[in-house]
Coordinates of C-alpha atoms in Angstrom, one line a residue:
Chain A
M1 CA -49.4 5.9 -24.5
F2 CA -53.1 6.3 -24.2
K3 CA -53.2 3.7 -21.4
R4 CA -50.5 5.5 -19.5
L5 CA -52.4 8.8 -19.7
T6 CA -55.6 7.3 -18.4
S7 CA -53.9 5.5 -15.6
S8 CA -52.2 8.7 -14.4
I9 CA -55.5 10.5 -14.5
Q10 CA -57.0 7.5 -12.7
S11 CA -54.4 7.8 -9.9
I12 CA -55.2 11.5 -9.5
G13 CA -58.9 10.6 -9.2
H14 CA -58.2 7.8 -6.8
G15 CA -56.1 10.0 -4.6
F16 CA -58.7 12.7 -4.5
I17 CA -61.5 10.3 -3.6
E18 CA -59.3 8.8 -0.9
Y19 CA -58.5 12.1 0.7
T20 CA -62.0 13.4 0.5
W21 CA -63.2 10.2 2.1
Q22 CA -60.6 10.4 4.8
F23 CA -61.5 14.1 5.5
G24 CA -65.2 13.2 5.7
F25 CA -64.4 10.3 8.0
A26 CA -62.3 12.6 10.2
C27 CA -65.1 15.1 10.5
R28 CA -67.7 12.4 11.4
F29 CA -65.2 11.0 13.8
F30 CA -64.7 14.4 15.4
I31 CA -68.5 14.8 15.9
L32 CA -68.7 11.2 17.2
I33 CA -66.0 12.0 19.9
L34 CA -67.9 15.2 20.9
L35 CA -71.2 13.2 21.2
K36 CA -69.6 10.4 23.3
S37 CA -67.4 12.6 25.4
A38 CA -70.1 13.1 28.0
V39 CA -69.3 9.7 29.5
S40 CA -65.5 10.3 29.7
L41 CA -66.0 13.8 31.2
R42 CA -68.2 12.3 33.9
R43 CA -65.5 9.8 34.7
F44 CA -62.8 12.5 34.8
G45 CA -60.2 10.1 36.2
L46 CA -59.7 8.8 32.7
V47 CA -59.0 12.3 31.3
M48 CA -56.8 12.9 34.4
R49 CA -54.6 9.9 33.5
E50 CA -54.2 11.0 29.9
L51 CA -53.5 14.6 31.0
Y52 CA -50.5 13.2 32.9
F53 CA -49.1 11.4 29.9
V54 CA -50.0 14.0 27.4
G55 CA -49.5 17.3 29.3
V56 CA -47.1 16.7 32.2
M57 CA -44.7 14.5 30.2
S58 CA -44.5 17.2 27.5
L59 CA -43.5 19.9 30.1
I60 CA -39.8 19.4 29.8
I61 CA -39.5 19.7 26.0
I62 CA -41.9 22.7 26.0
L63 CA -40.1 24.6 28.8
V64 CA -36.6 23.9 27.5
S65 CA -37.4 24.8 23.8
G66 CA -39.3 27.9 25.0
L67 CA -36.3 29.1 26.9
F68 CA -34.0 28.6 23.9
V69 CA -36.3 30.1 21.4
G70 CA -36.6 33.2 23.7
M71 CA -32.8 33.4 24.0
V72 CA -32.3 33.2 20.3
L73 CA -35.0 35.8 19.7
G74 CA -33.3 38.1 22.2
L75 CA -29.9 37.7 20.6
Q76 CA -31.1 38.1 17.0
G77 CA -33.4 41.0 17.9
Y78 CA -30.7 42.8 19.8
E79 CA -28.3 42.3 16.8
T80 CA -30.7 44.0 14.4
L81 CA -32.3 46.6 16.7
Q82 CA -29.0 48.0 17.9
K83 CA -28.3 49.2 14.4
F84 CA -31.2 51.6 14.8
G85 CA -30.3 52.5 18.3
S86 CA -33.5 51.0 19.7
E87 CA -32.2 48.0 21.5
T88 CA -34.6 48.6 24.4
A89 CA -37.4 47.6 22.0
V90 CA -36.1 44.0 22.1
G91 CA -38.5 43.2 25.0
T92 CA -41.4 44.2 22.7
L93 CA -40.0 42.1 19.9
V94 CA -39.5 39.0 22.0
A95 CA -42.9 39.3 23.8
L96 CA -45.0 40.1 20.7
S97 CA -43.5 37.4 18.5
L98 CA -43.8 34.8 21.3
V99 CA -47.3 35.6 22.4
R100 CA -48.8 36.1 19.0
E101 CA -47.1 33.5 16.9
L102 CA -44.2 31.4 18.2
G103 CA -45.8 30.4 21.5
P104 CA -48.9 28.8 20.0
V105 CA -47.3 27.5 16.8
V106 CA -44.0 26.1 18.0
A107 CA -45.7 24.6 21.1
A108 CA -48.3 23.0 19.0
L109 CA -45.6 21.6 16.6
L110 CA -43.7 20.1 19.5
F111 CA -46.9 18.9 21.1
A112 CA -47.8 17.1 17.9
S113 CA -44.5 15.3 17.7
R114 CA -44.2 14.5 21.4
A115 CA -47.7 13.7 22.4
G116 CA -49.7 13.4 19.2
S117 CA -47.5 10.6 17.8
A118 CA -47.6 8.8 21.1
I119 CA -51.4 8.9 21.1
T120 CA -51.6 7.6 17.5
A121 CA -49.1 4.8 18.2
E122 CA -51.0 3.7 21.3
I123 CA -54.5 3.7 19.7
G124 CA -53.1 2.1 16.5
L125 CA -51.4 -0.7 18.5
M126 CA -54.6 -1.3 20.5
K127 CA -56.4 -1.7 17.2
A128 CA -53.6 -3.9 15.7
T129 CA -53.8 -6.2 18.8
E130 CA -57.6 -6.2 18.6
Q131 CA -58.0 -4.6 22.0
L132 CA -60.5 -2.2 20.6
A133 CA -62.5 -5.0 19.0
A134 CA -62.4 -6.9 22.4
M135 CA -63.8 -3.8 24.2
G136 CA -66.6 -3.6 21.7
M137 CA -67.4 -7.3 22.4
M138 CA -67.7 -6.5 26.1
A139 CA -70.1 -3.6 25.3
V140 CA -67.5 -1.0 26.3
D141 CA -67.5 1.7 23.6
P142 CA -63.9 2.2 22.6
I143 CA -64.5 5.8 21.4
A144 CA -65.9 6.8 24.8
R145 CA -63.4 4.8 26.8
I146 CA -60.1 5.2 24.8
V147 CA -60.4 8.0 22.2
A148 CA -62.4 10.7 24.0
P149 CA -60.2 11.0 27.1
R150 CA -57.1 11.3 25.0
F151 CA -58.8 13.9 22.8
W152 CA -59.9 16.0 25.8
A153 CA -56.4 15.7 27.4
G154 CA -54.9 17.1 24.3
V155 CA -57.4 20.0 24.0
I156 CA -57.0 20.9 27.7
S157 CA -53.2 20.8 27.9
M158 CA -52.4 22.7 24.6
P159 CA -53.3 26.2 25.8
F160 CA -51.4 25.7 29.1
L161 CA -48.4 24.4 27.3
A162 CA -48.4 27.4 24.8
A163 CA -48.7 29.9 27.7
M164 CA -45.8 28.2 29.5
F165 CA -43.8 28.3 26.3
S166 CA -44.3 32.0 25.9
V167 CA -43.4 32.7 29.6
M168 CA -40.2 30.7 29.3
G169 CA -39.4 32.5 26.1
V170 CA -39.9 35.9 27.6
F171 CA -37.7 34.8 30.5
G172 CA -35.0 33.5 28.1
G173 CA -35.1 36.8 26.2
Y174 CA -34.7 38.6 29.5
L175 CA -31.8 36.4 30.5
V176 CA -29.9 37.1 27.2
T177 CA -30.6 40.8 26.7
V178 CA -30.7 42.1 30.2
V179 CA -28.5 39.8 32.2
Y180 CA -26.0 38.8 29.5
I181 CA -25.8 41.8 27.1
G182 CA -26.8 44.5 29.6
V183 CA -29.9 46.2 28.2
D184 CA -31.6 48.3 30.8
A185 CA -34.1 46.1 32.7
G186 CA -36.6 48.9 33.3
S187 CA -37.0 49.8 29.6
F188 CA -37.0 46.1 28.6
W189 CA -40.2 45.5 30.8
S190 CA -41.8 48.9 30.3
Q191 CA -41.5 48.8 26.4
M192 CA -42.9 45.3 26.5
Q193 CA -45.8 46.3 28.8
S194 CA -46.8 49.4 26.8
N195 CA -46.8 47.5 23.5
V196 CA -48.4 44.2 24.4
D197 CA -52.2 44.5 24.6
F198 CA -54.2 42.0 26.7
H199 CA -57.2 41.6 24.4
Y200 CA -55.4 42.1 21.1
D201 CA -52.3 40.0 21.7
I202 CA -52.7 37.6 24.6
V203 CA -56.3 36.6 24.2
N204 CA -55.8 36.1 20.5
G205 CA -52.7 33.9 21.1
F206 CA -54.7 31.9 23.7
I207 CA -57.6 31.4 21.1
K208 CA -55.0 30.3 18.6
S209 CA -53.6 27.6 20.9
C210 CA -57.1 26.3 21.7
F211 CA -57.7 25.9 17.9
F212 CA -54.4 24.1 17.6
G213 CA -55.1 21.8 20.5
V214 CA -58.4 20.7 18.9
A215 CA -56.7 20.2 15.6
V216 CA -53.7 18.2 16.9
A217 CA -55.8 16.0 19.2
T218 CA -58.4 15.2 16.5
I219 CA -55.7 14.3 14.0
A220 CA -53.8 12.2 16.5
V221 CA -56.8 10.1 17.6
F222 CA -58.2 9.8 14.1
Q223 CA -54.9 8.6 12.6
G224 CA -54.6 6.0 15.4
Y225 CA -58.2 4.8 14.9
D226 CA -57.8 4.8 11.1
A227 CA -54.4 3.0 11.1
A228 CA -54.0 -0.3 9.2
P229 CA -53.9 -3.0 11.9
T230 CA -50.3 -4.0 11.2
A231 CA -46.9 -3.0 12.4
E232 CA -46.3 -1.1 9.2
G233 CA -49.7 0.5 9.4
V234 CA -49.1 1.9 12.9
S235 CA -45.7 3.3 11.9
R236 CA -47.3 5.0 8.8
A237 CA -50.1 6.4 10.9
T238 CA -47.6 7.9 13.4
T239 CA -45.7 9.6 10.6
R240 CA -49.0 10.9 9.1
T241 CA -50.0 12.4 12.4
V242 CA -46.8 14.5 12.6
V243 CA -46.9 15.6 9.0
T244 CA -50.6 16.3 8.9
S245 CA -50.5 18.1 12.2
A246 CA -47.6 20.3 11.1
L247 CA -49.4 21.3 7.8
V248 CA -52.7 21.9 9.5
I249 CA -51.2 24.0 12.3
L250 CA -49.3 26.2 9.9
G251 CA -52.3 26.6 7.5
L252 CA -54.7 27.2 10.3
D253 CA -52.3 29.7 11.8
F254 CA -52.3 31.8 8.6
I255 CA -56.1 31.8 8.5
L256 CA -56.5 32.7 12.2
T257 CA -53.8 35.4 11.9
A258 CA -55.6 36.9 8.8
F259 CA -58.8 37.1 10.8
M260 CA -57.3 38.4 14.1
F261 CA -54.7 40.9 13.0
R262 CA -56.0 42.7 10.0
G263 CA -53.8 45.7 10.5
V264 CA -56.4 47.4 12.8
S265 CA -53.7 48.6 15.2
Chain B
M1 CA -48.1 4.7 38.9
Q2 CA -50.1 5.5 42.0
R3 CA -53.3 7.4 41.3
S4 CA -52.6 10.1 43.9
T5 CA -49.1 10.9 42.5
M6 CA -50.6 11.3 39.1
D7 CA -53.3 13.6 40.4
L8 CA -50.6 15.6 42.1
W9 CA -48.6 16.0 38.9
V10 CA -51.7 17.0 36.8
G11 CA -52.6 19.5 39.5
L12 CA -49.2 21.0 39.4
F13 CA -49.4 21.1 35.6
V14 CA -52.7 22.9 35.7
I15 CA -51.5 25.4 38.3
L16 CA -48.3 26.1 36.2
G17 CA -50.4 26.6 33.1
I18 CA -52.8 29.1 34.8
G19 CA -49.8 30.7 36.5
A20 CA -48.2 31.2 33.0
L21 CA -51.4 32.8 31.7
L22 CA -51.5 35.1 34.7
I23 CA -47.9 36.1 34.2
L24 CA -48.5 36.7 30.5
S25 CA -51.5 39.0 31.2
L26 CA -50.1 40.8 34.3
K27 CA -46.4 41.1 33.7
V28 CA -46.2 41.0 29.9
G29 CA -49.6 42.5 28.9
N30 CA -49.7 44.9 31.9
L31 CA -53.4 44.4 32.5
S32 CA -53.1 45.5 36.1
T33 CA -52.4 49.2 35.5
Y34 CA -54.7 50.0 32.6
S35 CA -58.3 48.8 32.3
R36 CA -60.8 49.9 29.8
G37 CA -63.7 49.9 32.3
D38 CA -63.6 53.2 34.0
S39 CA -62.8 56.0 31.6
Y40 CA -64.5 59.0 30.0
Q41 CA -64.5 60.2 26.4
L42 CA -63.1 63.3 24.9
V43 CA -63.2 64.5 21.3
G44 CA -60.7 66.6 19.5
N45 CA -60.5 68.0 16.0
F46 CA -57.1 67.9 14.3
E47 CA -56.0 69.5 11.1
N48 CA -53.6 66.7 10.4
I49 CA -53.1 63.6 12.5
G50 CA -50.0 62.3 10.6
G51 CA -49.5 58.7 11.5
L52 CA -51.7 58.5 14.6
K53 CA -53.5 55.2 15.0
V54 CA -56.3 53.8 17.0
R55 CA -55.0 52.4 20.4
A56 CA -52.2 55.0 20.4
P57 CA -51.5 56.2 24.0
V58 CA -52.7 59.6 25.4
K59 CA -50.0 61.0 27.6
S60 CA -49.8 63.9 30.0
S61 CA -46.3 64.8 31.2
G62 CA -45.2 61.5 29.8
V63 CA -47.7 59.5 31.9
V64 CA -50.2 57.3 30.0
V65 CA -53.6 58.6 30.9
G66 CA -55.7 57.0 28.2
R67 CA -56.0 55.7 24.6
V68 CA -57.2 56.8 21.3
T69 CA -60.3 54.8 20.5
D70 CA -61.6 56.2 17.2
I71 CA -60.4 58.4 14.3
Q72 CA -62.9 59.7 11.8
F73 CA -62.8 62.3 9.0
S74 CA -65.4 65.0 9.4
L75 CA -67.3 66.3 6.4
E76 CA -68.5 69.4 8.2
S77 CA -65.1 70.9 9.2
Y78 CA -63.0 68.8 6.8
D79 CA -60.6 67.7 9.5
A80 CA -59.9 64.6 11.6
V81 CA -62.1 63.9 14.6
V82 CA -60.2 61.9 17.2
T83 CA -62.0 60.2 20.1
L84 CA -59.9 59.7 23.3
N85 CA -60.7 57.5 26.3
V86 CA -59.2 59.0 29.4
D87 CA -58.9 57.2 32.7
N88 CA -61.5 58.5 35.2
R89 CA -58.7 59.1 37.7
Y90 CA -57.3 62.0 35.6
I91 CA -59.5 65.0 35.0
F92 CA -58.3 68.0 32.9
P93 CA -59.3 71.7 32.8
K94 CA -61.4 73.0 29.9
D95 CA -58.6 74.8 28.2
T96 CA -56.3 71.8 28.0
F97 CA -54.1 71.7 24.9
A98 CA -53.9 68.5 22.9
S99 CA -51.1 68.0 20.4
I100 CA -49.9 65.0 18.4
L101 CA -46.3 64.2 19.2
T102 CA -43.8 61.5 18.2
A103 CA -42.0 59.3 20.7
G104 CA -38.3 59.4 19.7
L105 CA -37.1 59.6 16.1
L106 CA -38.7 56.5 14.8
G107 CA -41.3 56.0 17.5
E108 CA -45.0 55.8 17.3
Q109 CA -47.2 58.9 17.5
Y110 CA -49.2 59.7 20.6
I111 CA -51.4 62.5 21.9
G112 CA -49.9 64.8 24.5
L113 CA -52.3 66.7 26.8
D114 CA -51.0 69.9 28.4
A115 CA -53.3 71.0 31.3
G116 CA -54.5 74.6 31.2
G117 CA -55.5 76.9 34.1
D118 CA -59.3 76.9 33.8
D119 CA -61.4 76.2 36.9
A120 CA -64.1 74.2 34.9
M121 CA -63.1 70.6 34.1
L122 CA -63.6 68.6 30.9
E123 CA -66.4 66.1 31.2
S124 CA -67.4 63.0 29.2
G125 CA -68.2 63.9 25.6
D126 CA -66.6 67.3 25.8
K127 CA -64.5 68.7 22.9
I128 CA -60.9 69.8 23.3
M129 CA -60.9 73.2 21.7
Q130 CA -57.1 73.8 21.4
T131 CA -55.3 71.3 19.3
N132 CA -52.0 71.0 17.6
S133 CA -51.5 69.0 14.4
A134 CA -48.8 66.4 13.8
V135 CA -45.6 67.7 12.3
V136 CA -45.3 66.6 8.7
L137 CA -41.8 66.5 7.5
E138 CA -42.5 67.7 3.9
E139 CA -44.3 70.8 5.3
M140 CA -41.4 71.5 7.6
I141 CA -38.9 71.3 4.8
G142 CA -41.1 73.4 2.6
R143 CA -41.4 76.1 5.2
F144 CA -37.6 76.0 5.8
L145 CA -36.9 76.4 2.0
F146 CA -39.4 79.3 1.9
D147 CA -37.8 81.1 4.8
K148 CA -34.4 80.5 3.2
A149 CA -35.5 82.0 -0.1
A150 CA -37.0 85.0 1.8
D151 CA -33.7 85.5 3.6
D152 CA -31.7 85.3 0.4
D153 CA -34.0 88.0 -1.1
D154 CA -33.2 90.4 1.7
L155 CA -29.4 90.3 1.0

């Protein structure tokens, strides 16, 4: 009885130490990437190559989901707003919810599952097949050569992807409410334009997506670098990337929103 | 994959991304028609501002000519001091009338400016002398009941 109690407390302590250690390692790893990224930014071809795999290849999923999210928002918003006779406000609803929240958050979630997991698997497999160690033997720094370009590709492409997501969403909302249901196009756009503020809404959404980009890219490269060098370890690391990214994105979103939109309107 | 094709795709990606940001700011955020840069300040004292908020539009004949930038409570006159930023393109006579109105039944409140006939124009920092408070529903109902009671007494 007593033994079981101590062992359960021990497991809590073990888990806590493990997570704290991992968090500290991730922070040091992040600073290490920043310190060593000068080399990879000077050889921009490396980042370019990763931008293709991380950014361009994520385009399809981001654009299509953005379109559908906007269409659903349009339908649902119209359904509710028409009860109050203010169905022209659907443009405002779609644009505000996309630009402020859904654009950055959903794009980051999709990005983490599409590109983040791929980055983790790639780096983890390189580690498992000892390619990273081989690079170290040849005096090529694996963090500068492999990790930093992927990190910067993630950071650069995230804001662009979020913006494209929002634009496709607004277009989807327009398609459903104006073309399909028949809300007046003029009031759709004018209500949207008079209620969306450049500094307050669009710049804040952009800042959010930059934060998410840094978070997702850091988590993805860290989990890959930290993965146990086995087939099972790589698969676990990939899962951890997606789960941790999702949790960090949503938590960070709440904190950022609390700082940005404190009911000042 | 060929290096040049990859560069092409990444270039397209970046152009699309910047294009999306531009569309967001110009088409959705409507940055093109209203800029904070060139505007002048007016001040108005209101007895009751109702639900007026900072950033609410200032309209004249329904056209947005500026924004509310600040709302303070004055301890000297015990009323609300509202600061408006009006676009430099629009100048108003000294005897302009400012009133707090509501857009639609459930809409937000805004400030309506009715131009007067004075030759002198309002300049930056000037005070709008004639103001009209927001309509408060309770006061209106109270006045209606009061009038009704007065009518009933006459009979």
